[in-house]
mmCIF file of C-alpha atoms and ligand atoms in Angstrom:
data_model
loop_
_atom_site.group_PDB
_atom_site.id
_atom_site.type_symbol
_atom_site.label_atom_id
_atom_site.label_comp_id
_atom_site.label_asym_id
_atom_site.label_seq_id
_atom_site.Cartn_x
_atom_site.Cartn_y
_atom_site.Cartn_z
ATOM 1 C CA MET A 600 -14.787 19.061 37.233
ATOM 2 C CA MET A 601 -18.155 17.415 36.895
ATOM 3 C CA LYS A 602 -18.979 14.060 37.252
ATOM 4 C CA LEU A 603 -18.474 11.618 34.455
ATOM 5 C CA ALA A 604 -20.884 10.380 32.133
ATOM 6 C CA VAL A 605 -20.543 7.317 29.736
ATOM 7 C CA SER A 606 -22.763 6.868 26.859
ATOM 8 C CA TRP A 607 -22.653 4.023 23.729
ATOM 9 C CA GLU A 608 -23.285 3.421 20.203
ATOM 10 C CA VAL A 609 -23.079 0.257 18.088
ATOM 11 C CA LYS A 610 -21.913 1.196 14.532
ATOM 12 C CA ARG A 611 -22.423 -1.528 11.967
ATOM 13 C CA ILE A 612 -19.169 -0.890 9.767
ATOM 14 C CA THR A 613 -19.219 -2.769 6.447
ATOM 15 C CA THR A 614 -16.225 -4.039 4.491
ATOM 16 C CA LYS A 615 -15.023 -2.116 0.902
ATOM 17 C CA PHE A 616 -15.157 -5.677 -0.319
ATOM 18 C CA GLU A 617 -18.015 -8.249 -0.482
ATOM 19 C CA PHE A 618 -16.539 -11.341 -0.049
ATOM 20 C CA LYS A 619 -17.627 -13.421 -2.985
ATOM 21 C CA ILE A 620 -17.841 -16.516 -0.671
ATOM 22 C CA ALA A 621 -20.062 -14.319 1.211
ATOM 23 C CA ARG A 622 -21.022 -15.470 5.010
ATOM 24 C CA SER A 623 -22.791 -12.407 5.516
ATOM 25 C CA ALA A 624 -20.939 -11.789 8.975
ATOM 26 C CA GLU A 625 -17.773 -11.439 7.034
ATOM 27 C CA SER A 626 -18.883 -8.241 5.233
ATOM 28 C CA PHE A 627 -19.991 -6.536 8.427
ATOM 29 C CA TYR A 628 -19.248 -6.016 11.773
ATOM 30 C CA ASP A 629 -20.999 -4.591 14.610
ATOM 31 C CA VAL A 630 -18.649 -2.427 16.767
ATOM 32 C CA VAL A 631 -19.491 -0.291 19.816
ATOM 33 C CA ILE A 632 -18.429 3.157 20.118
ATOM 34 C CA VAL A 633 -18.068 4.414 24.008
ATOM 35 C CA LYS A 634 -17.953 8.311 25.072
ATOM 36 C CA ILE A 635 -16.868 9.090 28.203
ATOM 37 C CA THR A 636 -17.245 12.730 29.329
ATOM 38 C CA ASP A 637 -16.386 15.284 32.190
ATOM 39 C CA GLY A 638 -18.704 18.285 31.109
ATOM 40 C CA GLU A 639 -16.331 19.774 29.151
ATOM 41 C CA GLN A 640 -14.190 17.112 27.305
ATOM 42 C CA ALA A 641 -15.331 13.908 25.414
ATOM 43 C CA GLY A 642 -13.178 10.839 25.231
ATOM 44 C CA TYR A 643 -13.848 8.193 22.717
ATOM 45 C CA GLY A 644 -12.957 4.532 22.687
ATOM 46 C CA GLU A 645 -14.264 1.878 20.925
ATOM 47 C CA ALA A 646 -14.907 -2.099 21.217
ATOM 48 C CA ALA A 647 -14.931 -4.693 17.867
ATOM 49 C CA PRO A 648 -15.377 -7.855 19.521
ATOM 50 C CA SER A 649 -13.884 -11.191 18.296
ATOM 51 C CA ARG A 650 -15.588 -14.227 18.623
ATOM 52 C CA ARG A 651 -11.847 -16.058 18.620
ATOM 53 C CA TYR A 652 -11.722 -14.346 22.168
ATOM 54 C CA HIS A 653 -15.337 -15.124 23.235
ATOM 55 C CA ASP A 654 -16.163 -11.702 23.062
ATOM 56 C CA SER A 655 -19.409 -10.277 21.147
ATOM 57 C CA THR A 656 -20.996 -6.850 20.694
ATOM 58 C CA THR A 657 -24.037 -8.128 23.096
ATOM 59 C CA GLN A 658 -21.901 -8.991 25.731
ATOM 60 C CA VAL A 659 -20.417 -5.596 25.383
ATOM 61 C CA THR A 660 -23.669 -3.511 25.407
ATOM 62 C CA THR A 661 -24.580 -5.777 28.502
ATOM 63 C CA LEU A 662 -21.712 -4.947 30.355
ATOM 64 C CA LEU A 663 -21.948 -1.580 29.779
ATOM 65 C CA GLU A 664 -25.632 -1.165 30.773
ATOM 66 C CA ASN A 665 -24.952 -3.181 33.864
ATOM 67 C CA LEU A 666 -22.169 -1.629 35.147
ATOM 68 C CA THR A 667 -22.362 1.973 34.375
ATOM 69 C CA ASN A 668 -21.932 3.516 37.637
ATOM 70 C CA GLU A 669 -18.924 1.553 38.577
ATOM 71 C CA ILE A 670 -17.448 2.784 34.735
ATOM 72 C CA ILE A 671 -17.721 6.661 35.821
ATOM 73 C CA SER A 672 -16.503 5.972 39.329
ATOM 74 C CA LEU A 673 -12.880 4.912 37.547
ATOM 75 C CA PRO A 674 -10.202 7.243 37.810
ATOM 76 C CA VAL A 675 -9.420 9.476 34.950
ATOM 77 C CA GLN A 676 -5.388 10.210 35.462
ATOM 78 C CA ASP A 677 -4.133 6.912 37.502
ATOM 79 C CA ALA A 678 -4.105 4.250 34.120
ATOM 80 C CA GLU A 679 -2.810 1.273 36.503
ATOM 81 C CA LEU A 680 -5.360 1.550 39.120
ATOM 82 C CA ARG A 681 -7.987 1.898 36.241
ATOM 83 C CA GLN A 682 -6.667 -0.979 34.172
ATOM 84 C CA ALA A 683 -6.764 -3.002 37.299
ATOM 85 C CA LYS A 684 -10.048 -1.907 38.340
ATOM 86 C CA ILE A 685 -11.374 -2.366 34.349
ATOM 87 C CA GLU A 686 -10.039 -5.887 34.461
ATOM 88 C CA ALA A 687 -11.719 -7.118 37.477
ATOM 89 C CA LEU A 688 -14.921 -5.747 36.505
ATOM 90 C CA PHE A 689 -14.922 -6.760 32.339
ATOM 91 C CA SER A 690 -12.754 -9.674 32.732
ATOM 92 C CA ASP A 691 -15.370 -11.614 29.942
ATOM 93 C CA SER A 692 -14.684 -8.791 27.533
ATOM 94 C CA LEU A 693 -11.070 -7.724 25.938
ATOM 95 C CA SER A 694 -12.635 -5.654 23.654
ATOM 96 C CA LEU A 695 -14.395 -3.469 26.374
ATOM 97 C CA GLN A 696 -11.492 -3.163 28.247
ATOM 98 C CA ALA A 697 -9.577 -2.066 25.307
ATOM 99 C CA ALA A 698 -12.691 0.582 24.568
ATOM 100 C CA LEU A 699 -12.900 1.951 28.143
ATOM 101 C CA ASP A 700 -9.141 2.432 28.429
ATOM 102 C CA MET A 701 -9.081 4.328 25.127
ATOM 103 C CA ALA A 702 -11.962 6.694 26.143
ATOM 104 C CA PHE A 703 -10.024 7.355 29.577
ATOM 105 C CA TRP A 704 -6.930 7.888 27.959
ATOM 106 C CA ASP A 705 -8.479 10.137 25.211
ATOM 107 C CA LEU A 706 -10.322 12.209 27.635
ATOM 108 C CA HIS A 707 -7.149 12.273 30.153
ATOM 109 C CA ALA A 708 -5.148 13.968 27.329
ATOM 110 C CA LYS A 709 -7.536 16.372 26.411
ATOM 111 C CA GLN A 710 -7.460 17.576 29.927
ATOM 112 C CA LEU A 711 -4.035 17.938 29.605
ATOM 113 C CA GLY A 712 -4.608 19.933 26.032
ATOM 114 C CA LYS A 713 -2.041 17.496 24.381
ATOM 115 C CA PRO A 714 -2.163 14.908 21.955
ATOM 116 C CA LEU A 715 -2.115 11.398 23.282
ATOM 117 C CA HIS A 716 0.990 10.290 21.873
ATOM 118 C CA GLN A 717 2.827 13.227 23.744
ATOM 119 C CA VAL A 718 1.363 12.072 26.607
ATOM 120 C CA LEU A 719 2.851 8.763 26.376
ATOM 121 C CA ALA A 720 6.170 10.086 24.874
ATOM 122 C CA ALA A 721 5.869 8.444 21.342
ATOM 123 C CA GLU A 722 6.886 9.757 18.278
ATOM 124 C CA ILE A 723 4.882 11.146 15.403
ATOM 125 C CA GLU A 724 7.461 9.273 12.723
ATOM 126 C CA MET A 725 6.392 5.621 12.725
ATOM 127 C CA PRO A 726 6.979 2.591 10.291
ATOM 128 C CA ILE A 727 4.803 2.017 7.451
ATOM 129 C CA SER A 728 1.592 0.050 7.901
ATOM 130 C CA SER A 729 0.979 -2.899 5.764
ATOM 131 C CA TYR A 730 -2.255 -3.335 4.115
ATOM 132 C CA THR A 731 -4.670 -6.783 3.937
ATOM 133 C CA ILE A 732 -5.820 -8.536 1.022
ATOM 134 C CA GLY A 733 -8.150 -10.611 2.208
ATOM 135 C CA ILE A 734 -8.411 -13.693 0.397
ATOM 136 C CA SER A 735 -11.820 -14.959 -0.921
ATOM 137 C CA ASP A 736 -11.363 -16.821 -4.252
ATOM 138 C CA LEU A 737 -8.305 -16.518 -6.991
ATOM 139 C CA ASP A 738 -10.475 -14.235 -9.070
ATOM 140 C CA MET A 739 -10.878 -11.541 -6.559
ATOM 141 C CA ILE A 740 -7.091 -11.164 -5.549
ATOM 142 C CA LYS A 741 -6.655 -9.070 -8.842
ATOM 143 C CA PRO A 742 -9.480 -6.086 -8.009
ATOM 144 C CA LYS A 743 -8.159 -6.430 -4.208
ATOM 145 C CA LEU A 744 -4.422 -5.956 -5.570
ATOM 146 C CA ASP A 745 -5.580 -2.927 -7.400
ATOM 147 C CA GLU A 746 -7.532 -1.739 -4.741
ATOM 148 C CA ALA A 747 -3.996 -1.653 -2.995
ATOM 149 C CA ILE A 748 -2.097 0.117 -5.638
ATOM 150 C CA THR A 749 -0.573 2.812 -3.658
ATOM 151 C CA TYR A 750 0.171 0.533 -0.304
ATOM 152 C CA PRO A 751 3.766 -0.793 -0.458
ATOM 153 C CA ILE A 752 3.318 -3.366 1.876
ATOM 154 C CA LEU A 753 0.808 -5.989 1.570
ATOM 155 C CA LYS A 754 -0.394 -8.238 4.134
ATOM 156 C CA ILE A 755 -2.467 -11.717 3.200
ATOM 157 C CA LYS A 756 -3.495 -14.270 4.763
ATOM 158 C CA LEU A 757 -2.348 -17.926 4.222
ATOM 159 C CA GLY A 758 -2.915 -21.216 6.052
ATOM 160 C CA SER A 759 -5.454 -23.022 3.583
ATOM 161 C CA PRO A 760 -4.881 -25.980 0.736
ATOM 162 C CA GLN A 761 -4.785 -23.029 -1.627
ATOM 163 C CA ASP A 762 -1.556 -21.385 -0.209
ATOM 164 C CA GLU A 763 0.154 -22.055 -3.300
ATOM 165 C CA GLU A 764 -2.236 -20.759 -5.827
ATOM 166 C CA ILE A 765 -2.788 -17.979 -3.855
ATOM 167 C CA MET A 766 0.900 -16.732 -4.212
ATOM 168 C CA GLY A 767 0.777 -17.495 -7.505
ATOM 169 C CA VAL A 768 -1.681 -15.328 -8.385
ATOM 170 C CA ILE A 769 -0.414 -12.647 -6.433
ATOM 171 C CA ARG A 770 2.988 -12.838 -7.685
ATOM 172 C CA GLN A 771 1.713 -12.675 -11.250
ATOM 173 C CA HIS A 772 0.479 -9.224 -10.583
ATOM 174 C CA THR A 773 2.801 -7.767 -7.968
ATOM 175 C CA ASP A 774 6.425 -8.046 -6.314
ATOM 176 C CA LYS A 775 5.722 -6.107 -3.181
ATOM 177 C CA ILE A 776 6.896 -6.991 0.072
ATOM 178 C CA LEU A 777 4.277 -9.556 1.602
ATOM 179 C CA ARG A 778 3.496 -10.261 5.215
ATOM 180 C CA VAL A 779 1.962 -13.585 5.311
ATOM 181 C CA ASP A 780 -0.440 -14.507 8.224
ATOM 182 C CA ALA A 781 -0.929 -18.007 8.735
ATOM 183 C CA ASN A 782 -3.816 -17.671 11.201
ATOM 184 C CA GLU A 783 -2.635 -21.175 12.982
ATOM 185 C CA GLY A 784 -3.193 -22.528 9.718
ATOM 186 C CA TRP A 785 -0.292 -24.865 9.465
ATOM 187 C CA LYS A 786 -0.981 -28.251 11.434
ATOM 188 C CA THR A 787 2.472 -29.840 11.926
ATOM 189 C CA VAL A 788 5.996 -28.568 11.954
ATOM 190 C CA ASP A 789 6.643 -30.274 8.763
ATOM 191 C CA GLU A 790 4.237 -28.600 7.034
ATOM 192 C CA ALA A 791 5.084 -25.394 8.532
ATOM 193 C CA LYS A 792 8.435 -25.526 7.445
ATOM 194 C CA ARG A 793 7.976 -26.467 3.939
ATOM 195 C CA ARG A 794 5.489 -23.364 3.615
ATOM 196 C CA ILE A 795 7.904 -21.167 5.418
ATOM 197 C CA GLU A 796 11.088 -22.228 3.380
ATOM 198 C CA TRP A 797 9.113 -21.872 -0.050
ATOM 199 C CA LEU A 798 7.678 -18.370 1.312
ATOM 200 C CA ALA A 799 11.216 -17.256 2.115
ATOM 201 C CA GLY A 800 12.246 -16.966 -1.461
ATOM 202 C CA GLN A 801 8.919 -14.974 -2.439
ATOM 203 C CA ASN A 802 10.257 -11.439 -0.987
ATOM 204 C CA VAL A 803 8.498 -12.021 2.455
ATOM 205 C CA GLU A 804 8.946 -10.298 5.439
ATOM 206 C CA PHE A 805 7.702 -12.403 8.084
ATOM 207 C CA ILE A 806 5.129 -14.806 9.104
ATOM 208 C CA GLU A 807 2.337 -14.355 11.474
ATOM 209 C CA GLN A 808 1.187 -17.400 13.844
ATOM 210 C CA PRO A 809 2.298 -20.458 11.380
ATOM 211 C CA MET A 810 0.615 -22.775 13.694
ATOM 212 C CA PRO A 811 -2.280 -23.243 16.187
ATOM 213 C CA ALA A 812 -1.569 -21.406 19.541
ATOM 214 C CA MET A 813 -1.963 -24.618 21.446
ATOM 215 C CA GLN A 814 1.124 -25.937 19.542
ATOM 216 C CA LEU A 815 3.169 -23.931 21.389
ATOM 217 C CA ASP A 816 6.104 -26.563 21.794
ATOM 218 C CA ASP A 817 5.902 -27.420 17.945
ATOM 219 C CA ILE A 818 6.252 -23.444 16.938
ATOM 220 C CA ALA A 819 9.456 -23.395 19.234
ATOM 221 C CA LYS A 820 11.107 -25.949 17.009
ATOM 222 C CA LEU A 821 10.994 -23.533 14.162
ATOM 223 C CA HIS A 822 12.735 -20.542 16.133
ATOM 224 C CA ASP A 823 16.122 -21.271 15.424
ATOM 225 C CA TRP A 824 15.536 -22.612 12.371
ATOM 226 C CA SER A 825 13.194 -20.483 10.444
ATOM 227 C CA PRO A 826 14.818 -18.143 7.841
ATOM 228 C CA LEU A 827 11.995 -15.338 8.222
ATOM 229 C CA PRO A 828 11.142 -13.999 11.575
ATOM 230 C CA ILE A 829 8.094 -16.022 13.281
ATOM 231 C CA VAL A 830 5.439 -13.452 14.696
ATOM 232 C CA ALA A 831 3.056 -14.205 17.699
ATOM 233 C CA ASP A 832 -0.279 -13.398 17.337
ATOM 234 C CA GLU A 833 -2.953 -15.710 18.879
ATOM 235 C CA ASN A 834 -0.400 -16.702 21.045
ATOM 236 C CA SER A 835 0.382 -12.827 22.164
ATOM 237 C CA VAL A 836 -3.147 -11.868 23.656
ATOM 238 C CA ARG A 837 -1.857 -10.152 27.265
ATOM 239 C CA PRO A 838 0.991 -8.964 28.971
ATOM 240 C CA GLU A 839 1.507 -12.330 31.094
ATOM 241 C CA ASP A 840 2.001 -13.899 27.808
ATOM 242 C CA VAL A 841 5.115 -12.245 26.552
ATOM 243 C CA PRO A 842 7.507 -14.068 28.787
ATOM 244 C CA GLY A 843 6.720 -17.177 27.589
ATOM 245 C CA LEU A 844 7.079 -16.626 24.002
ATOM 246 C CA SER A 845 10.975 -15.938 24.225
ATOM 247 C CA GLY A 846 12.865 -18.404 22.325
ATOM 248 C CA VAL A 847 9.769 -19.566 20.580
ATOM 249 C CA TYR A 848 8.991 -16.409 18.247
ATOM 250 C CA HIS A 849 10.946 -13.602 17.138
ATOM 251 C CA GLY A 850 8.225 -11.098 17.568
ATOM 252 C CA ILE A 851 4.938 -10.427 18.929
ATOM 253 C CA ASN A 852 1.771 -8.874 17.455
ATOM 254 C CA ILE A 853 -0.028 -6.272 20.126
ATOM 255 C CA LYS A 854 -3.793 -5.421 19.344
ATOM 256 C CA LEU A 855 -6.033 -3.270 21.645
ATOM 257 C CA MET A 856 -8.861 -5.675 21.301
ATOM 258 C CA LYS A 857 -6.788 -8.756 22.760
ATOM 259 C CA CYS A 858 -4.674 -7.106 25.358
ATOM 260 C CA GLY A 859 -7.166 -4.841 26.709
ATOM 261 C CA GLY A 860 -5.757 -1.113 25.616
ATOM 262 C CA LEU A 861 -2.934 0.958 25.572
ATOM 263 C CA THR A 862 -2.135 0.766 29.336
ATOM 264 C CA ASN A 863 -1.737 -3.138 28.634
ATOM 265 C CA ALA A 864 -0.152 -2.515 25.417
ATOM 266 C CA LEU A 865 2.376 -0.306 26.961
ATOM 267 C CA LYS A 866 2.980 -3.344 29.191
ATOM 268 C CA MET A 867 3.559 -5.410 26.309
ATOM 269 C CA VAL A 868 5.823 -3.446 24.838
ATOM 270 C CA ALA A 869 7.873 -2.872 27.887
ATOM 271 C CA LEU A 870 7.983 -7.032 28.116
ATOM 272 C CA ALA A 871 8.971 -7.664 24.791
ATOM 273 C CA GLN A 872 12.051 -5.425 24.931
ATOM 274 C CA LYS A 873 12.838 -6.976 27.993
ATOM 275 C CA HIS A 874 12.790 -10.583 26.243
ATOM 276 C CA HIS A 875 14.495 -9.461 22.949
ATOM 277 C CA LEU A 876 11.272 -9.574 20.781
ATOM 278 C CA ASP A 877 10.441 -7.441 17.765
ATOM 279 C CA LEU A 878 7.422 -5.514 18.202
ATOM 280 C CA MET A 879 4.297 -5.241 15.749
ATOM 281 C CA MET A 880 1.321 -3.580 16.238
ATOM 282 C CA GLY A 881 -2.151 -4.926 14.642
ATOM 283 C CA CYS A 882 -5.720 -4.506 14.651
ATOM 284 C CA MET A 883 -9.607 -6.179 14.001
ATOM 285 C CA VAL A 884 -11.602 -4.104 11.391
ATOM 286 C CA GLU A 885 -12.195 -1.162 13.347
ATOM 287 C CA THR A 886 -13.259 2.467 12.880
ATOM 288 C CA SER A 887 -10.320 5.610 13.309
ATOM 289 C CA VAL A 888 -11.292 5.593 16.737
ATOM 290 C CA ALA A 889 -9.253 2.218 17.575
ATOM 291 C CA ILE A 890 -7.081 2.806 14.640
ATOM 292 C CA SER A 891 -6.402 6.305 15.828
ATOM 293 C CA ALA A 892 -5.310 5.208 19.358
ATOM 294 C CA ALA A 893 -3.472 2.501 18.391
ATOM 295 C CA ALA A 894 -1.460 4.891 16.073
ATOM 296 C CA GLN A 895 -0.370 6.885 19.191
ATOM 297 C CA ILE A 896 2.125 4.183 20.516
ATOM 298 C CA GLY A 897 3.025 3.178 16.597
ATOM 299 C CA SER A 898 6.341 4.839 17.251
ATOM 300 C CA PHE A 899 7.403 2.121 19.321
ATOM 301 C CA MET A 900 6.710 -0.494 17.077
ATOM 302 C CA ARG A 901 9.143 -2.293 14.139
ATOM 303 C CA TRP A 902 6.170 -3.345 12.166
ATOM 304 C CA LEU A 903 2.683 -2.034 11.801
ATOM 305 C CA ASP A 904 -0.619 -3.731 10.623
ATOM 306 C CA LEU A 905 -2.966 -0.711 11.272
ATOM 307 C CA ASP A 906 -5.602 -0.602 8.348
ATOM 308 C CA GLY A 907 -8.796 -1.358 9.784
ATOM 309 C CA ASN A 908 -10.197 1.977 9.069
ATOM 310 C CA VAL A 909 -9.403 1.674 5.552
ATOM 311 C CA LEU A 910 -10.761 -1.534 4.971
ATOM 312 C CA ILE A 911 -14.017 -0.028 5.634
ATOM 313 C CA ALA A 912 -16.509 1.582 3.650
ATOM 314 C CA ASN A 913 -18.482 4.072 6.323
ATOM 315 C CA ASP A 914 -15.913 4.964 8.637
ATOM 316 C CA PRO A 915 -18.258 7.085 11.015
ATOM 317 C CA PHE A 916 -15.225 8.999 12.299
ATOM 318 C CA ILE A 917 -12.103 10.850 10.933
ATOM 319 C CA GLY A 918 -8.986 10.357 12.718
ATOM 320 C CA VAL A 919 -5.619 9.689 11.733
ATOM 321 C CA GLY A 920 -4.692 9.812 8.209
ATOM 322 C CA ASN A 921 -3.204 6.901 6.176
ATOM 323 C CA VAL A 922 -1.281 7.819 3.061
ATOM 324 C CA ALA A 923 0.034 5.072 1.207
ATOM 325 C CA GLY A 924 0.407 2.918 4.704
ATOM 326 C CA LYS A 925 2.028 6.208 5.776
ATOM 327 C CA LEU A 926 0.060 6.940 8.889
ATOM 328 C CA ILE A 927 -0.457 10.625 9.672
ATOM 329 C CA LEU A 928 -1.034 11.462 13.452
ATOM 330 C CA SER A 929 -3.155 14.863 14.109
ATOM 331 C CA ASN A 930 -1.588 17.442 16.634
ATOM 332 C CA GLU A 931 -5.167 17.944 18.021
ATOM 333 C CA PRO A 932 -5.289 16.714 22.102
ATOM 334 C CA GLY A 933 -6.304 13.359 22.704
ATOM 335 C CA ILE A 934 -6.311 10.697 19.941
ATOM 336 C CA GLY A 935 -7.704 13.170 17.886
ATOM 337 C CA VAL A 936 -11.120 11.710 16.239
ATOM 338 C CA ARG A 937 -14.041 13.406 15.455
ATOM 339 C CA ARG A 938 -17.249 12.338 14.163
ATOM 340 C CA ARG A 939 -17.518 12.325 10.296
HETATM 341 MG MG1 MG B 2353 -2.901 -12.217 12.662
#
C-alpha cells in the first residue's frame, strides 16, 4: 500500500436562512474538509470549529500545515492508538481531532470495502432526527416553521428573556414535539425550575443544558425534581466528562466536533450506558461529511439532532439522506459521501 497523503480545503457554507438580526458570522461558517488517501481510496473528514471551545478555522489549517508528516504517519487500523496520538498532537483543536478521526475511519472502512456503520456494529435504522429552528426575531418564526413543515420533531433555542413570546408564537402555528435547548441561558435554579415546569405542559420532550456548564451543582438540584429529562451539552464534551454527569443529568449530547470524533463518541456511548445516562447525538452547522460520519453510529442513540447539512444552502457533498427527519444511510463503503 502506498504512503498516505493528506490534503484539505476551506469551504464557506451558508445557512438557508439569513438571520434578520444579522451578525454576519451567523449566516456563514468556514469548515475545513480533510482528505486522506492511500493511493487508491480516499477518506473524508470535516472540522467545523467552534469559538465556544476556543477553536478556529485558522487554527485548524495552521495545524494541518505544520503537522502534515505526523498526520500521514498515523495508523489507519488501530483507532485507539491513533486517537491517543491525535489528542497529543492536536490538543488545541477538537474539531481537527474530529476531522482526522472521521477521515481515518472512512478510509479504513473503504479499505475493508464496508459501510462504516457495519464496521462499527451499528444498525441502519435509527431514531428520527429533529430539525432546529434558530430564533432570530418573532416575525421569522412562521417562515422557519413553514420551511420545517415536513419535520415531525423540532428543536428550538430558548434561554433568553423572550422565551415566553417565542413559545407563544410557535404554539400558535404548530403542536409538534419540541426539544428545547436553553444553551446555558437560565441563570438560577428558581428560573430553571419555573421554565421547565412551564415547558413540561407544552409537548416538550426534553431540555438541553438549562444552566451554565459552570453551575453543575445547581443543575444537579433539577435532577430528581424535573418533570422532563435534562440533557447535557456544554457539560458533555469529552469521554472523561461522562461519569461526573451521573445523577446530575438524565442524558448526554455527543457531538463529534466536541469529543474529537467517532472513536471518542463510542467511548462516550459505553460510559453513558455504564452510568445509566440516555444518549443523544447532535452537531454544529456542518456539511454532509460530518453528518454522514455521525449518522454511522446514530442507531446507538435515543435522540438524534443531526440536521447540520439540511440547514445549509450550499452543501459541497452528498451523503446521508434526510427525509422528514429520517436519516438514510447509504450502503457504499466508508461514510458514503461524495462531492456534489
Ligand atoms: Mg446544545
